[in-house]
Coordinates of C-alpha atoms and ligand atoms in Angstrom, one line a residue:
M53 CA 0.2 0.2 -0.1
K54 CA 1.1 3.7 -0.3
V55 CA 3.3 5.8 1.9
Q56 CA 3.7 9.2 0.7
G57 CA 2.4 7.8 -2.9
K58 CA 5.4 5.1 -2.7
D59 CA 4.4 1.1 -2.2
F60 CA 5.1 -0.8 0.6
R61 CA 4.7 -4.0 2.8
T62 CA 5.2 -3.8 6.4
I63 CA 7.9 -6.2 6.2
W64 CA 10.2 -7.7 3.1
R65 CA 13.8 -9.1 2.3
K66 CA 16.3 -7.0 -0.1
P67 CA 17.7 -10.2 -2.6
N68 CA 21.1 -11.5 -0.9
S69 CA 20.9 -9.8 2.3
K70 CA 20.8 -11.5 5.7
S71 CA 18.2 -9.4 7.2
V72 CA 14.6 -8.6 7.1
F73 CA 13.1 -5.2 7.1
L74 CA 10.0 -4.4 8.6
I75 CA 8.1 -0.8 9.4
D76 CA 8.6 0.1 13.1
Q77 CA 4.9 0.8 13.6
R78 CA 6.3 2.4 17.2
H79 CA 7.1 5.7 15.6
L80 CA 3.8 6.0 13.6
P81 CA 2.1 8.1 12.0
F82 CA 5.2 10.7 13.9
E83 CA 8.2 9.2 11.8
F84 CA 8.0 6.3 9.2
V85 CA 11.0 4.1 10.8
I86 CA 12.3 1.0 9.0
E87 CA 14.1 -1.3 10.9
E88 CA 16.6 -4.2 10.0
I89 CA 16.1 -7.2 12.3
K90 CA 19.6 -9.3 12.1
N91 CA 18.1 -12.5 13.8
V92 CA 15.4 -14.6 15.9
D93 CA 16.1 -12.7 19.0
E94 CA 15.7 -9.4 17.1
M95 CA 12.5 -10.3 15.6
C96 CA 11.0 -11.8 19.1
T97 CA 11.8 -8.4 20.7
A98 CA 10.0 -6.5 17.5
I99 CA 6.7 -9.2 18.0
A100 CA 7.0 -8.6 21.3
E101 CA 7.6 -5.0 22.1
M102 CA 5.0 -4.4 18.9
H103 CA 7.3 -2.7 16.4
V104 CA 5.0 -5.0 14.2
R105 CA 1.8 -6.0 15.3
G106 CA -1.7 -7.5 14.2
A107 CA -2.2 -11.3 13.7
G108 CA -1.1 -11.4 10.2
L109 CA 2.1 -8.9 10.1
I110 CA 3.7 -11.4 13.5
G111 CA 2.6 -14.8 11.6
A112 CA 4.9 -13.1 8.5
S113 CA 7.5 -12.1 11.3
A114 CA 7.4 -15.5 12.7
A115 CA 8.3 -17.1 9.9
Y116 CA 10.9 -14.4 8.3
G117 CA 12.4 -14.7 12.1
M118 CA 12.7 -18.9 11.7
A119 CA 14.4 -18.1 8.3
L120 CA 16.9 -16.1 9.8
A121 CA 17.3 -18.7 12.5
A122 CA 17.8 -21.3 9.7
E123 CA 20.2 -19.4 7.7
Q124 CA 22.4 -18.9 10.9
G125 CA 22.3 -22.1 11.7
I126 CA 23.6 -24.3 9.3
K127 CA 26.6 -25.3 11.3
E128 CA 24.4 -26.5 14.2
A129 CA 25.0 -30.5 14.9
D130 CA 21.1 -30.8 15.8
F131 CA 19.5 -28.2 13.1
E132 CA 16.2 -29.7 13.5
V133 CA 16.6 -29.1 17.7
H134 CA 17.7 -25.4 17.1
L135 CA 14.7 -24.3 14.8
R136 CA 12.9 -25.6 17.5
K137 CA 13.8 -23.6 20.0
A138 CA 13.9 -20.4 18.0
G139 CA 10.1 -21.5 17.3
E140 CA 9.5 -22.0 21.0
K141 CA 11.3 -18.3 21.5
L142 CA 8.7 -16.6 18.5
K143 CA 6.1 -18.4 19.8
A144 CA 6.4 -17.0 23.3
T145 CA 6.1 -13.4 22.1
R146 CA 2.4 -12.8 22.2
P147 CA -0.3 -15.0 23.0
T148 CA -4.0 -14.1 21.4
A149 CA -2.8 -14.1 17.6
V150 CA -3.0 -18.2 15.8
N151 CA -0.7 -16.9 12.9
L152 CA 2.2 -16.7 15.2
A153 CA 2.4 -20.4 16.0
F154 CA 0.7 -21.2 12.2
G155 CA 3.9 -19.0 11.1
V156 CA 6.2 -21.4 13.0
E157 CA 4.8 -24.6 12.5
S158 CA 5.0 -23.8 8.5
M159 CA 8.0 -23.4 8.9
L160 CA 9.0 -26.2 10.1
E161 CA 7.0 -28.3 8.3
T162 CA 9.3 -28.1 5.5
I163 CA 12.5 -29.7 7.4
R164 CA 13.2 -32.8 5.7
P165 CA 15.1 -34.7 8.0
G166 CA 17.0 -36.6 5.5
D167 CA 18.4 -33.1 4.1
G168 CA 21.5 -31.4 4.6
N169 CA 20.9 -28.3 6.8
E170 CA 22.0 -25.9 4.0
E171 CA 19.0 -27.7 2.1
N172 CA 16.6 -27.3 4.9
A173 CA 17.8 -23.6 5.2
K174 CA 17.2 -23.0 1.4
R175 CA 13.8 -24.1 1.8
I176 CA 12.5 -22.3 4.8
T177 CA 14.0 -18.8 3.0
E178 CA 11.7 -19.9 0.3
A179 CA 8.7 -20.6 2.0
A180 CA 8.8 -17.7 4.5
E181 CA 8.9 -15.8 1.2
R182 CA 5.6 -17.6 -0.1
F183 CA 4.0 -17.5 3.6
A184 CA 4.5 -13.3 3.4
N185 CA 3.0 -13.4 -0.2
A186 CA 0.2 -16.1 0.6
D187 CA -0.8 -13.5 3.5
A188 CA -0.6 -10.6 0.8
D189 CA -2.9 -12.8 -1.3
M190 CA -5.6 -13.9 1.4
C191 CA -5.9 -9.7 2.3
R192 CA -6.4 -8.8 -1.3
Q193 CA -9.2 -11.6 -1.8
I194 CA -11.0 -10.2 1.2
G195 CA -10.7 -6.5 -0.4
L196 CA -12.5 -8.1 -3.4
Y197 CA -15.5 -10.2 -1.4
G198 CA -15.8 -7.7 1.2
S199 CA -16.4 -4.2 -1.4
K200 CA -19.1 -6.1 -2.6
I201 CA -20.9 -5.9 0.9
I202 CA -20.5 -1.6 0.9
E203 CA -21.1 -2.1 -2.7
D204 CA -24.9 -3.4 -1.8
I205 CA -25.2 -0.8 1.3
H206 CA -24.6 1.9 -1.3
T207 CA -27.0 0.5 -3.7
L208 CA -29.7 1.3 -1.1
N209 CA -28.2 4.5 -0.3
P210 CA -27.0 5.8 -3.0
G211 CA -27.0 9.2 -2.4
R212 CA -24.5 9.9 0.8
P213 CA -21.3 8.0 1.6
V214 CA -21.3 4.3 3.3
N215 CA -20.1 4.4 7.0
V216 CA -18.0 2.2 8.4
L217 CA -17.1 1.3 12.4
T218 CA -13.7 -0.2 13.0
H219 CA -11.7 -1.2 15.5
C220 CA -8.0 -1.3 16.6
N221 CA -6.1 -1.8 13.2
A222 CA -7.2 -4.3 11.2
G223 CA -5.3 -3.0 8.1
W224 CA -2.4 -3.2 5.8
L225 CA -0.1 -2.4 8.6
A226 CA -1.7 -5.5 10.7
F227 CA -0.8 -7.8 7.4
V228 CA 1.7 -7.9 4.9
D229 CA 0.0 -6.1 2.7
Y230 CA -4.0 -4.8 2.0
G231 CA -4.9 -5.6 5.5
S232 CA -8.4 -7.3 7.1
A233 CA -11.4 -5.4 7.7
L234 CA -9.8 -2.1 6.1
A235 CA -8.8 -4.1 2.7
P236 CA -13.3 -4.0 1.7
V237 CA -13.0 0.0 2.0
Y238 CA -9.6 0.1 0.4
E239 CA -11.2 -1.6 -3.0
A240 CA -14.4 0.0 -2.4
H241 CA -12.7 3.6 -2.1
R242 CA -11.0 2.7 -5.4
R243 CA -13.8 1.5 -7.4
G244 CA -15.4 4.8 -6.4
I245 CA -17.5 3.7 -3.9
P246 CA -18.1 6.7 -1.8
V247 CA -17.0 5.9 1.8
H248 CA -16.3 7.2 5.3
V249 CA -14.5 5.6 8.3
W250 CA -15.2 6.3 12.0
V251 CA -12.0 5.2 13.4
D252 CA -11.9 4.0 17.2
E253 CA -9.0 5.4 18.9
T254 CA -8.4 2.2 20.8
R255 CA -7.0 2.8 24.3
P256 CA -4.5 1.7 25.7
R257 CA -1.9 1.7 22.3
N258 CA -4.3 3.7 20.2
Q259 CA -3.6 1.1 17.4
G260 CA -6.9 3.3 15.6
S261 CA -5.7 7.0 16.1
K262 CA -2.4 6.5 15.6
L263 CA -2.1 3.6 12.6
T264 CA -5.8 2.9 11.5
A265 CA -6.1 6.8 10.7
W266 CA -2.6 7.3 9.0
E267 CA -3.0 4.4 6.5
L268 CA -6.4 5.6 5.6
A269 CA -4.8 8.8 5.1
M270 CA -1.9 7.6 3.4
E271 CA -4.6 6.3 0.8
G272 CA -6.9 9.6 0.7
V273 CA -10.2 7.6 2.7
P274 CA -12.1 10.1 4.4
H275 CA -12.1 9.0 8.1
T276 CA -12.9 10.0 11.3
V277 CA -11.3 9.1 14.8
I278 CA -13.6 8.5 17.8
V279 CA -13.0 7.9 21.2
D280 CA -13.7 4.5 21.7
N281 CA -17.2 5.0 23.3
T282 CA -18.7 7.3 21.1
G283 CA -19.5 3.7 18.4
G284 CA -23.2 3.0 20.4
H285 CA -24.5 6.5 20.2
L286 CA -23.4 6.9 16.2
M287 CA -25.4 3.7 15.8
Q288 CA -28.3 5.1 17.9
H289 CA -28.6 7.5 15.5
G290 CA -28.2 6.1 12.3
M291 CA -24.3 7.0 11.7
V292 CA -23.2 3.2 11.2
D293 CA -24.0 1.3 8.2
I294 CA -21.6 -1.7 9.1
C295 CA -18.7 -2.3 11.6
I296 CA -15.7 -4.4 10.0
V297 CA -13.4 -5.4 12.6
G298 CA -10.7 -7.7 12.6
S299 CA -9.8 -11.4 14.1
D300 CA -6.5 -12.3 16.1
R301 CA -8.1 -16.1 16.6
T302 CA -11.3 -17.6 15.1
T303 CA -12.4 -20.5 16.3
R304 CA -14.3 -23.1 14.0
T305 CA -17.5 -22.5 15.2
G306 CA -17.2 -18.5 14.8
D307 CA -16.1 -16.8 18.0
V308 CA -14.0 -13.7 17.0
A309 CA -11.0 -12.7 19.1
N310 CA -10.1 -9.3 18.3
K311 CA -8.2 -6.1 20.7
I312 CA -10.0 -5.4 23.9
G313 CA -13.4 -3.6 23.3
T314 CA -14.6 -5.4 20.0
Y315 CA -17.4 -7.3 21.8
L316 CA -18.9 -3.8 23.2
K317 CA -18.9 -2.7 19.3
A318 CA -20.8 -5.9 18.7
L319 CA -23.0 -5.4 21.3
A320 CA -24.3 -2.1 19.9
A321 CA -24.7 -3.0 16.9
H322 CA -26.5 -6.0 17.6
D323 CA -28.9 -3.6 19.8
N324 CA -29.4 -1.5 17.1
N325 CA -29.4 -3.6 13.7
V326 CA -26.3 -2.9 12.1
P327 CA -24.4 -5.3 10.3
F328 CA -21.0 -6.6 12.2
Y329 CA -18.8 -8.3 10.0
A330 CA -15.1 -9.8 11.1
A331 CA -12.8 -10.2 8.1
M332 CA -10.1 -12.7 8.3
P333 CA -7.8 -14.8 6.2
S334 CA -8.0 -18.5 6.9
S335 CA -5.1 -18.3 8.9
T336 CA -6.6 -16.7 11.8
I337 CA -8.8 -19.5 12.7
D338 CA -7.8 -21.8 15.1
W339 CA -9.4 -25.0 13.7
N340 CA -8.4 -27.0 17.5
L341 CA -11.0 -24.4 19.2
R342 CA -15.0 -24.4 19.4
D343 CA -15.5 -22.3 22.3
G344 CA -13.7 -18.6 22.3
I345 CA -14.4 -17.5 25.7
K346 CA -13.2 -20.4 27.1
E347 CA -10.2 -21.7 24.6
I348 CA -8.6 -18.5 23.5
P349 CA -5.6 -17.2 25.9
I350 CA -5.8 -13.5 25.9
E351 CA -2.6 -11.5 26.1
E352 CA -2.0 -9.4 29.2
R353 CA 0.2 -6.4 29.0
N354 CA 2.1 -3.9 31.3
Q355 CA 0.0 -1.5 32.7
D356 CA 2.0 1.5 32.0
E357 CA 0.4 1.1 28.6
V358 CA -3.3 2.5 30.7
L359 CA -1.8 4.3 33.3
C360 CA 0.4 7.0 31.0
F361 CA -0.5 8.6 27.3
D362 CA 1.4 8.5 24.4
G363 CA 2.2 11.0 22.2
M364 CA 3.8 14.0 20.2
S365 CA 4.8 17.2 21.7
E366 CA 6.8 20.5 20.9
H367 CA 9.0 18.3 22.5
G368 CA 9.1 15.6 21.0
R369 CA 7.8 12.1 21.9
T370 CA 6.3 12.3 25.3
Q371 CA 4.8 9.9 27.8
V372 CA 2.6 11.6 30.0
K373 CA 0.7 9.9 33.4
I374 CA -2.8 9.8 33.6
S375 CA -3.6 8.8 36.9
P376 CA -2.3 9.1 40.5
E377 CA 0.5 7.1 41.5
E378 CA -1.0 5.0 43.9
S379 CA -3.5 3.3 41.0
K380 CA -2.7 0.0 39.4
A381 CA -4.4 -0.8 36.1
A382 CA -5.6 -4.0 34.5
N383 CA -4.6 -3.9 30.7
F384 CA -6.6 -7.4 28.6
G385 CA -5.4 -7.0 25.0
F386 CA -8.5 -8.8 23.5
D387 CA -11.8 -10.2 24.2
V388 CA -14.2 -12.9 22.4
T389 CA -16.8 -11.5 20.6
P390 CA -19.2 -14.8 20.3
A391 CA -20.8 -16.3 16.9
R392 CA -24.1 -14.9 18.1
L393 CA -23.0 -11.0 17.5
V394 CA -21.3 -11.4 14.4
S395 CA -23.4 -11.2 10.7
G396 CA -20.9 -12.9 8.9
M397 CA -17.0 -13.5 8.3
I398 CA -15.4 -12.1 4.9
T399 CA -12.5 -14.8 4.2
E400 CA -10.2 -15.4 1.7
R401 CA -13.2 -17.9 -0.2
G402 CA -16.1 -15.7 0.5
V403 CA -18.3 -14.4 3.3
T404 CA -19.8 -17.0 5.2
K405 CA -22.2 -17.0 8.3
A406 CA -20.4 -17.4 11.9
N407 CA -21.0 -21.0 12.3
E408 CA -19.0 -23.8 12.2
E409 CA -21.4 -25.7 9.3
S410 CA -21.6 -22.8 6.8
I411 CA -17.3 -21.9 7.7
L412 CA -16.6 -25.5 7.0
E413 CA -19.1 -25.0 3.5
K414 CA -16.1 -22.9 2.8
F415 CA -13.1 -24.8 4.1
P416 CA -14.5 -28.4 3.5
E417 CA -10.6 -29.9 4.0
R418 CA -11.3 -29.2 7.6
R419 CA -14.5 -31.3 7.9
Ligands
MRU543 O1 -2.3 -5.8 19.8 P1 -2.3 -5.4 17.8 O2 -1.6 -4.5 17.9 O3 -1.1 -6.8 17.6 O4 -3.7 -6.1 18.1 C1 -4.4 -6.4 16.6 C2 -5.7 -6.1 16.4 O5 -6.4 -6.6 17.4 C3 -6.5 -6.2 14.8 O6 -7.6 -5.7 14.8 C4 -5.9 -8.0 14.9 O7 -4.9 -8.3 14.7 C5 -6.8 -8.0 14.0 S1 -6.3 -8.0 12.2 C6 -4.8 -8.6 12.1

């Protein structure tokens, strides 16, 4: 997608380079910083400290991290053990998004025990590239299927823009390219369908006001940042036509774990008859799970993210304290929206209802 008119992915390799390059998202929207990652430990730090974030992107980062571990482990006596250790380190960085484990496991599956280390490393390097490309391809398809839903809403109300509400950042910054929840918005915008996005700021880390607003601005999509508690009011007044959010882990029954606060938006949407869609590539579906509330691990992060506010002032990047010294905070990163509140799931194979039977119609190989 575009940054100052130039095409970028969130993560990439350069020909003949031993490193991986990524957009360090901690600096957005104030500065555009590219970071060079030289080894798997640096990749673990980049994921844990959210230089990269978003389900699809941390999956691709894990795959590239495994490629670095493989390339640098050619002299290891037990190559497979070395790679499994690297995979465990990567998987320990963040618990909720299943793509992380999927990225690691997909790389481990390419190892052929009978082959030499060099051959196996080469295979993992190529597999990581394919993994990243597949993430971008799935998101592009989500854009094509999802834009049809936006187009249908526009056909019913041709005189005004379609108002989409989104939470957190499920745009291209959360994937390798295109995004999940925002891919339909970008595709509709490209096709000349008037669209406007209500952007939840998404405390505590403000992925909405910092990242979603930035990427929409770069693509010239009209948008308005709102505080997280505004959605219900807007829905009561007919100012939201559709909610589209991403997912960090989806059960085979259609429960959706996404950034904390998503569930409350789904409840408000349900109460106001606003369609509530979750957009996700199938790499986000955890086929082993049936009950999202009981089974999906929810990340808890440092309380300083809640007790402080981070932004830019005339003195540069600044963190200010916004609570009494004595106060503690709880910082749950995600919540689970039960399938009954999800109107539909936008996947790379089309739109499905949020229930096991409908999901399996699109993914029959998972029966
Ligand atoms: O904590 P983050 O920024 O990694 O959380 C990201 C989200 O919750 C996104 O909405 C989500 O990843 C779905 S789209 C990839």
